[in-house]
Tab-separated table of C-alpha atoms in Angstrom:
chain	number	residue	atom	x	y	z
A	1	VAL	CA	1.469	9.360	-17.605
A	2	GLY	CA	0.582	8.025	-14.180
A	3	GLY	CA	-0.771	4.596	-13.440
A	4	HIS	CA	-1.588	2.122	-10.681
A	5	THR	CA	-2.705	4.739	-8.120
A	6	ASN	CA	-6.113	5.381	-9.784
A	7	THR	CA	-5.684	9.128	-9.265
A	8	PHE	CA	-8.449	11.183	-10.872
A	9	LEU	CA	-7.108	14.443	-12.288
A	10	TYR	CA	-9.652	16.830	-13.792
A	11	THR	CA	-9.849	20.569	-14.430
A	12	GLY	CA	-13.241	22.019	-13.542
A	13	THR	CA	-16.349	20.038	-12.634
A	14	PRO	CA	-16.293	16.382	-13.760
A	15	PRO	CA	-19.263	14.951	-15.679
A	16	VAL	CA	-20.105	12.549	-12.845
A	17	ASP	CA	-19.500	12.546	-9.095
A	18	ASP	CA	-15.937	11.200	-8.988
A	19	LYS	CA	-13.571	12.757	-6.450
A	20	VAL	CA	-11.088	15.055	-8.189
A	21	GLU	CA	-7.592	14.953	-6.654
A	22	GLY	CA	-5.925	17.611	-8.755
A	23	PRO	CA	-6.001	19.541	-12.045
A	24	TYR	CA	-5.542	17.895	-15.449
A	25	PRO	CA	-2.725	18.044	-16.213
A	26	TYR	CA	-0.917	18.479	-12.906
A	27	VAL	CA	2.003	20.854	-13.530
A	28	HIS	CA	5.261	19.852	-11.836
A	29	ARG	CA	8.024	22.446	-12.023
A	30	ARG	CA	11.583	21.099	-11.947
A	31	PRO	CA	14.532	22.840	-10.215
A	32	ASP	CA	15.716	24.186	-13.593
A	33	ASN	CA	12.285	25.845	-14.011
A	34	SER	CA	11.246	23.455	-16.787
A	35	ILE	CA	7.889	21.741	-16.423
A	36	CYS	CA	6.573	18.207	-16.461
A	37	LEU	CA	2.876	17.628	-17.123
A	38	ILE	CA	1.398	14.710	-15.184
A	39	VAL	CA	-1.821	13.106	-16.405
A	40	GLN	CA	-3.891	10.235	-15.100
A	41	ALA	CA	-7.444	9.137	-15.855
A	42	TYR	CA	-8.890	7.368	-12.801
A	43	ARG	CA	-9.455	3.605	-13.055
A	44	PHE	CA	-11.191	0.684	-14.755
A	45	GLY	CA	-11.236	2.403	-18.161
A	46	LYS	CA	-14.003	4.754	-17.030
A	47	TYR	CA	-12.290	7.712	-18.710
A	48	LEU	CA	-10.117	8.174	-21.775
A	49	GLY	CA	-7.237	10.567	-21.204
A	50	PHE	CA	-7.129	13.516	-23.618
A	51	LEU	CA	-4.260	16.023	-23.612
A	52	GLN	CA	-3.477	18.690	-26.221
A	53	LEU	CA	0.003	20.257	-26.360
A	54	GLU	CA	1.579	23.186	-28.183
A	55	VAL	CA	5.347	22.662	-28.545
A	56	ASP	CA	7.884	25.235	-29.771
A	57	SER	CA	10.811	24.615	-32.134
A	58	THR	CA	13.107	23.659	-29.231
A	59	GLY	CA	10.749	20.946	-28.031
A	60	ARG	CA	9.459	22.858	-25.011
A	61	VAL	CA	5.779	22.704	-24.168
A	62	GLN	CA	4.267	26.202	-24.319
A	63	LYS	CA	0.526	25.581	-23.945
A	64	TRP	CA	-1.660	22.693	-22.941
A	65	GLY	CA	-5.277	21.752	-22.427
A	66	GLY	CA	-7.701	18.877	-22.283
A	67	ASN	CA	-9.533	16.692	-19.796
A	68	PRO	CA	-10.369	13.010	-19.382
A	69	ILE	CA	-13.338	11.948	-21.529
A	70	LEU	CA	-16.049	9.963	-19.743
A	71	LEU	CA	-16.704	6.725	-21.626
A	72	SER	CA	-20.452	6.840	-21.071
A	73	GLN	CA	-23.221	5.236	-23.107
A	74	ALA	CA	-22.781	8.086	-25.552
A	75	VAL	CA	-19.630	6.291	-26.736
A	76	PRO	CA	-20.695	3.166	-28.677
A	77	GLU	CA	-19.079	-0.187	-27.889
A	78	ASP	CA	-17.243	-2.200	-30.500
A	79	GLN	CA	-19.643	-5.094	-31.073
A	80	VAL	CA	-16.933	-7.401	-32.448
A	81	ILE	CA	-14.945	-7.059	-29.219
A	82	VAL	CA	-18.101	-7.373	-27.092
A	83	ASP	CA	-18.993	-10.666	-28.781
A	84	TYR	CA	-15.443	-11.988	-28.446
A	85	LEU	CA	-15.293	-11.236	-24.713
A	86	TRP	CA	-18.778	-12.518	-23.878
A	87	PRO	CA	-17.905	-16.146	-22.901
A	88	TYR	CA	-14.982	-14.985	-20.760
A	89	LYS	CA	-17.121	-12.323	-19.109
A	90	LYS	CA	-19.705	-14.922	-18.080
A	91	LYS	CA	-17.012	-17.116	-16.512
A	92	VAL	CA	-15.622	-14.204	-14.519
A	93	GLU	CA	-19.078	-13.083	-13.390
A	94	LYS	CA	-19.804	-16.581	-12.097
A	95	ALA	CA	-16.452	-16.852	-10.295
A	96	VAL	CA	-16.736	-13.547	-8.408
A	97	GLU	CA	-20.154	-14.558	-7.018
A	98	LYS	CA	-18.538	-17.306	-4.918
A	99	PRO	CA	-19.317	-16.799	-1.172
A	100	VAL	CA	-16.187	-16.609	0.988
A	101	GLY	CA	-17.510	-15.608	4.418
A	102	SER	CA	-18.795	-12.628	6.353
A	103	THR	CA	-17.546	-9.591	8.236
A	104	LYS	CA	-19.050	-7.998	11.340
A	105	VAL	CA	-16.874	-4.910	10.870
A	106	LEU	CA	-16.340	-2.429	8.082
A	107	LEU	CA	-13.032	-3.295	6.449
A	108	GLU	CA	-11.762	0.167	5.562
A	109	ALA	CA	-9.651	0.927	2.506
A	110	ASP	CA	-11.489	3.659	0.578
A	111	ASN	CA	-10.009	7.130	0.031
A	112	LYS	CA	-6.474	5.691	0.250
A	113	LEU	CA	-6.543	5.859	4.051
A	114	CYS	CA	-4.222	2.823	4.310
A	115	ARG	CA	-1.513	5.065	2.820
A	116	TYR	CA	-1.274	7.344	5.851
A	117	ARG	CA	-2.625	5.465	8.890
A	118	GLU	CA	-3.361	2.005	10.209
A	119	CYS	CA	-6.394	0.380	8.597
A	120	ASN	CA	-8.098	-2.849	9.558
A	121	SER	CA	-8.373	-4.163	5.991
A	122	ALA	CA	-4.576	-4.190	5.654
A	123	ASN	CA	-4.316	-5.581	9.197
A	124	LEU	CA	-6.425	-8.516	8.037
A	125	MET	CA	-4.287	-9.081	4.958
A	126	ALA	CA	-1.051	-8.974	6.954
A	127	ASP	CA	-2.568	-11.269	9.600
A	128	ALA	CA	-3.316	-13.805	6.877
A	129	PHE	CA	0.291	-13.860	5.688
A	130	LEU	CA	1.725	-14.122	9.198
A	131	ASP	CA	-0.739	-16.886	10.088
A	132	TYR	CA	0.207	-18.903	7.004
A	133	TYR	CA	3.863	-19.158	8.019
A	134	ALA	CA	3.351	-19.188	11.787
A	135	ASN	CA	1.372	-22.409	11.370
A	136	ARG	CA	4.471	-24.198	10.103
A	137	ASN	CA	6.606	-26.112	12.565
A	138	SER	CA	9.907	-24.490	13.472
A	139	SER	CA	13.193	-26.376	13.622
A	140	VAL	CA	14.085	-24.320	16.718
A	141	PRO	CA	13.012	-26.118	19.919
A	142	GLY	CA	10.268	-24.195	21.700
A	143	ALA	CA	9.797	-21.646	18.910
A	144	TRP	CA	6.173	-20.795	18.192
A	145	SER	CA	6.770	-19.488	14.636
A	146	ILE	CA	9.265	-19.507	11.770
A	147	VAL	CA	8.593	-15.784	11.131
A	148	ASN	CA	8.430	-12.736	13.361
A	149	ALA	CA	6.007	-10.588	11.421
A	150	ALA	CA	4.301	-9.701	8.146
A	151	VAL	CA	4.803	-6.355	6.386
A	152	ILE	CA	2.839	-5.073	3.379
A	153	ASN	CA	2.499	-1.746	1.598
A	154	GLY	CA	-0.622	0.292	2.269
A	155	GLY	CA	-1.229	0.539	-1.460
A	156	SER	CA	-2.191	-3.155	-1.433
A	157	ALA	CA	-5.616	-2.296	0.011
A	158	LYS	CA	-7.882	-0.640	-2.553
A	159	SER	CA	-11.617	-0.785	-1.767
A	160	SER	CA	-13.523	-1.164	1.501
A	161	ILE	CA	-15.761	-4.133	2.290
A	162	PRO	CA	-18.899	-3.117	4.222
A	163	GLN	CA	-20.350	-5.084	7.123
A	164	LYS	CA	-22.167	-7.951	5.426
A	165	TRP	CA	-23.026	-11.602	5.914
A	166	ASN	CA	-22.439	-12.577	2.305
A	167	VAL	CA	-18.935	-11.465	1.385
A	168	LEU	CA	-18.158	-12.646	-2.138
A	169	LEU	CA	-14.905	-13.424	-3.898
A	170	GLY	CA	-15.447	-10.256	-5.911
A	171	ASP	CA	-15.372	-8.229	-2.684
A	172	LEU	CA	-11.952	-9.664	-1.815
A	173	ILE	CA	-10.700	-8.916	-5.321
A	174	SER	CA	-11.883	-5.304	-4.995
A	175	LEU	CA	-9.989	-5.013	-1.712
A	176	MET	CA	-6.850	-6.761	-2.984
A	177	PRO	CA	-6.929	-6.610	-6.804
A	178	TYR	CA	-3.219	-7.277	-7.374
A	179	ASP	CA	-1.903	-10.738	-6.581
A	180	ASN	CA	1.693	-11.296	-5.519
A	181	GLU	CA	3.919	-14.103	-4.436
A	182	LEU	CA	4.773	-14.142	-0.758
A	183	VAL	CA	8.458	-13.708	0.051
A	184	LEU	CA	10.395	-14.445	3.231
A	185	LEU	CA	13.119	-11.945	4.103
A	186	ASN	CA	15.947	-12.645	6.531
A	187	ILE	CA	16.749	-9.104	7.544
A	188	SER	CA	18.801	-7.286	10.177
A	189	GLY	CA	17.271	-4.811	12.573
A	190	TYR	CA	19.152	-1.993	10.841
A	191	ASP	CA	17.710	-2.935	7.453
A	192	LEU	CA	14.265	-3.365	8.969
A	193	LEU	CA	14.446	0.151	10.403
A	194	HIS	CA	15.552	1.495	7.023
A	195	MET	CA	12.558	-0.237	5.418
A	196	PHE	CA	10.127	1.546	7.730
A	197	GLU	CA	11.898	4.878	7.369
A	198	HIS	CA	11.604	4.578	3.593
A	199	GLY	CA	7.858	4.049	3.927
A	200	VAL	CA	7.358	7.586	5.266
A	201	ALA	CA	10.467	9.417	4.010
A	202	LYS	CA	8.786	11.160	1.081
A	203	PHE	CA	5.294	11.497	2.482
A	204	THR	CA	3.177	13.951	0.527
A	205	TRP	CA	-0.536	14.559	0.026
A	206	HIS	CA	-0.170	16.017	-3.469
A	207	PRO	CA	-0.393	15.117	-6.242
A	208	ASP	CA	-1.126	11.765	-4.650
A	209	LEU	CA	-0.588	9.629	-1.569
A	210	GLU	CA	2.051	6.991	-2.256
A	211	GLY	CA	1.463	3.331	-1.491
A	212	ARG	CA	4.766	2.762	0.348
A	213	PHE	CA	3.296	3.465	3.816
A	214	LEU	CA	3.685	0.112	5.587
A	215	GLN	CA	1.002	-1.969	7.306
A	216	VAL	CA	1.940	-4.785	9.666
A	217	SER	CA	1.084	-7.881	11.639
A	218	GLY	CA	3.352	-8.867	14.513
A	219	MET	CA	4.920	-5.411	14.755
A	220	ARG	CA	4.312	-2.056	16.411
A	221	VAL	CA	5.711	1.156	14.927
A	222	VAL	CA	5.485	4.803	16.007
A	223	TYR	CA	6.265	7.655	13.587
A	224	ASN	CA	6.836	11.306	14.471
A	225	PHE	CA	6.577	13.648	11.487
A	226	ASN	CA	8.132	16.493	13.456
A	227	PHE	CA	11.445	14.829	12.606
A	228	PRO	CA	13.053	14.924	9.145
A	229	SER	CA	12.974	12.181	6.551
A	230	HIS	CA	14.827	8.989	7.539
A	231	HIS	CA	14.538	9.928	11.227
A	232	ARG	CA	10.800	9.525	11.800
A	233	VAL	CA	10.638	6.061	13.381
A	234	VAL	CA	10.721	6.673	17.135
A	235	SER	CA	9.721	3.152	18.190
A	236	LEU	CA	9.835	-0.186	16.388
A	237	LYS	CA	8.820	-3.444	18.046
A	238	ILE	CA	8.448	-6.971	16.723
A	239	LEU	CA	7.205	-10.292	18.045
A	240	CYS	CA	9.853	-12.751	19.133
A	241	ALA	CA	9.742	-15.938	17.048
A	242	ASN	CA	12.185	-18.265	18.799
A	243	CYS	CA	10.159	-18.163	21.997
A	244	SER	CA	7.313	-20.154	23.513
A	245	VAL	CA	5.268	-17.064	24.451
A	246	PRO	CA	5.104	-14.376	21.730
A	247	GLU	CA	5.989	-10.956	23.121
A	248	TYR	CA	6.798	-7.623	21.511
A	249	GLU	CA	10.456	-6.643	21.775
A	250	GLU	CA	12.318	-3.548	20.668
A	251	VAL	CA	14.003	-4.170	17.329
A	252	LYS	CA	17.781	-4.333	17.790
A	253	GLY	CA	20.054	-3.335	14.945
A	254	GLU	CA	22.419	-6.292	15.138
A	255	ASN	CA	19.684	-8.921	15.504
A	256	MET	CA	18.356	-10.921	12.558
A	257	TYR	CA	14.639	-11.267	11.902
A	258	ARG	CA	12.493	-13.121	9.411
A	259	ILE	CA	9.468	-11.367	7.977
A	260	VAL	CA	6.972	-12.250	5.271
A	261	THR	CA	6.196	-9.640	2.643
A	262	THR	CA	5.179	-9.530	-1.012
A	263	ALA	CA	7.282	-9.916	-4.140
A	264	PHE	CA	6.219	-6.369	-5.038
A	265	ILE	CA	8.116	-4.964	-2.051
A	266	ALA	CA	10.961	-7.505	-2.165
A	267	ASN	CA	11.652	-6.734	-5.835
A	268	GLY	CA	11.792	-2.963	-5.447
A	269	GLY	CA	8.183	-1.820	-5.782
A	270	ASP	CA	7.372	1.583	-4.234
A	271	GLY	CA	11.112	2.262	-4.179
A	272	PHE	CA	12.020	-0.356	-1.553
A	273	HIS	CA	15.585	-1.604	-1.962
A	274	PHE	CA	17.457	-4.199	0.062
A	275	ASN	CA	21.192	-4.795	0.164
A	276	GLU	CA	22.700	-8.175	-0.620
A	277	THR	CA	22.850	-9.174	3.053
A	278	VAL	CA	19.038	-9.393	3.073
A	279	LYS	CA	18.231	-12.936	1.972
A	280	LYS	CA	15.019	-13.660	0.053
A	281	HIS	CA	13.170	-16.965	-0.045
A	282	ILE	CA	10.347	-17.477	-2.562
A	283	GLU	CA	8.119	-20.559	-2.737
A	284	GLY	CA	5.568	-19.446	-5.328
A	285	ILE	CA	2.812	-18.953	-2.752
A	286	SER	CA	-0.030	-16.717	-3.967
A	287	ALA	CA	-0.743	-13.879	-1.531
A	288	PHE	CA	-4.360	-13.696	-2.689
A	289	ASP	CA	-4.930	-17.440	-2.212
A	290	VAL	CA	-3.567	-17.197	1.334
A	291	PHE	CA	-5.779	-14.174	2.025
A	292	GLU	CA	-8.884	-15.897	0.661
A	293	GLN	CA	-8.361	-19.054	2.741
A	294	TYR	CA	-7.712	-16.994	5.877
A	295	PHE	CA	-10.877	-14.969	5.298
A	296	ILE	CA	-12.890	-18.178	4.998
A	297	LYS	CA	-11.287	-19.622	8.135
A	298	MET	CA	-11.721	-16.527	10.301
A	299	SER	CA	-15.258	-15.508	9.268
A	300	PRO	CA	-17.096	-13.683	10.631
A	301	ILE	CA	-14.266	-11.141	10.474
A	302	LYS	CA	-13.802	-8.840	13.485
A	303	THR	CA	-10.370	-7.317	12.779
A	304	PRO	CA	-9.854	-4.012	14.673
A	305	VAL	CA	-7.592	-1.013	14.404
A	306	GLU	CA	-5.479	-1.616	17.490
A	307	GLY	CA	-2.405	0.590	17.594
A	308	ARG	CA	-0.095	-1.363	15.321
A	309	VAL	CA	0.860	1.856	13.526
A	310	THR	CA	0.898	5.159	15.424
A	311	VAL	CA	1.393	8.412	13.530
A	312	LYS	CA	2.230	11.606	15.406
A	313	HIS	CA	2.149	15.113	13.912
A	314	LEU	CA	1.056	14.066	10.443
A	315	PRO	CA	1.057	17.215	8.272
A	316	PRO	CA	-2.403	18.586	7.421
A	317	LYS	CA	-3.750	17.908	3.960
A	318	GLY	CA	-3.113	21.498	2.939
A	319	ASN	CA	0.643	20.853	3.159
A	320	VAL	CA	2.251	19.330	0.094
A	321	HIS	CA	5.090	17.644	1.981
A	322	ALA	CA	5.821	16.732	5.573
A	323	ARG	CA	8.075	19.478	6.888
A	324	ALA	CA	10.211	19.161	9.978
A	325	PRO	CA	11.256	21.874	12.434
A	326	ARG	CA	14.914	22.830	12.682
A	327	ILE	CA	16.396	20.493	15.264
A	328	SER	CA	19.669	19.042	16.359
A	329	TYR	CA	19.667	15.320	16.888
A	330	LEU	CA	21.902	12.359	17.465
A	331	ARG	CA	21.031	9.318	15.402
A	332	ASN	CA	21.404	6.045	17.238
A	333	PRO	CA	18.305	4.127	16.228
A	334	PHE	CA	18.476	1.354	18.830
A	335	PRO	CA	17.468	3.038	21.084
A	336	LEU	CA	16.692	6.307	19.317
A	337	VAL	CA	18.256	9.382	20.920
A	338	ARG	CA	17.429	12.920	19.869
A	339	LEU	CA	18.363	16.327	21.240
A	340	GLN	CA	16.069	19.314	20.646
């Protein structure tokens, strides 16, 4: 049973105009030819999942059927629960109407586009986290920042915010519905490269785009999907921190860097893992609070898409997985050398 990605699986024509991303259930066939049925019912409790199975005496599923059930007005509410939730609902409704600023640009996040390319909504979020720590004074003479960059997962950005002069707190919550603590990572260039390689190593369109695709502030990354998994980063640059003029430099494997990310990534979300040489520092800072204050400070928002993340030869949506040509290569990531 899937969760978190809000994937809508449905067989046939759905009762309302929600985008179907695959059949219900999605049938995954394992290497031993056994099957795994994957089900998921969109988001916000709009549908109730409903799956019927026929299982033989050995426990193997032989037949299946069903579809998510739309919880429309035809399904009566439980009045006891409605009455119990009413005072809390009114408090939430009042809170989300709080004005927080304006945006002159569309902040894109719909259709999971932040999971396969740069998007300005995630740029804005990452900018907020970098700004929060860059505003602290460094103990290094002449250093402009205590961190080099901010890195977040593309799955952090959920819903777009249109161009509007009255952006509300509820709009920010729709864009970034999951709060996290911010975490500082002291990380080597080699581990940083591995982090970015992991973000695109298992790229697939089906059954769903994964949220591990990384979005950045203070970094520039170029991917080439013509190369195999764990060899797709062809350029990785980061802002110097212990400098008086911030400039982008090629990441060097033996160098140490400090980045800000979320506890979700630092603690293994989306499959990210860090060895014990990567040091974590947590202060209990709310990522959403930092984002909200930055949005207020920077309004009206004008964040662009500006080449922070470049993707070359992304497989077309008809392909299930990114497939690489047969090549011979030498792997020396700093700088990267390949022979074709």
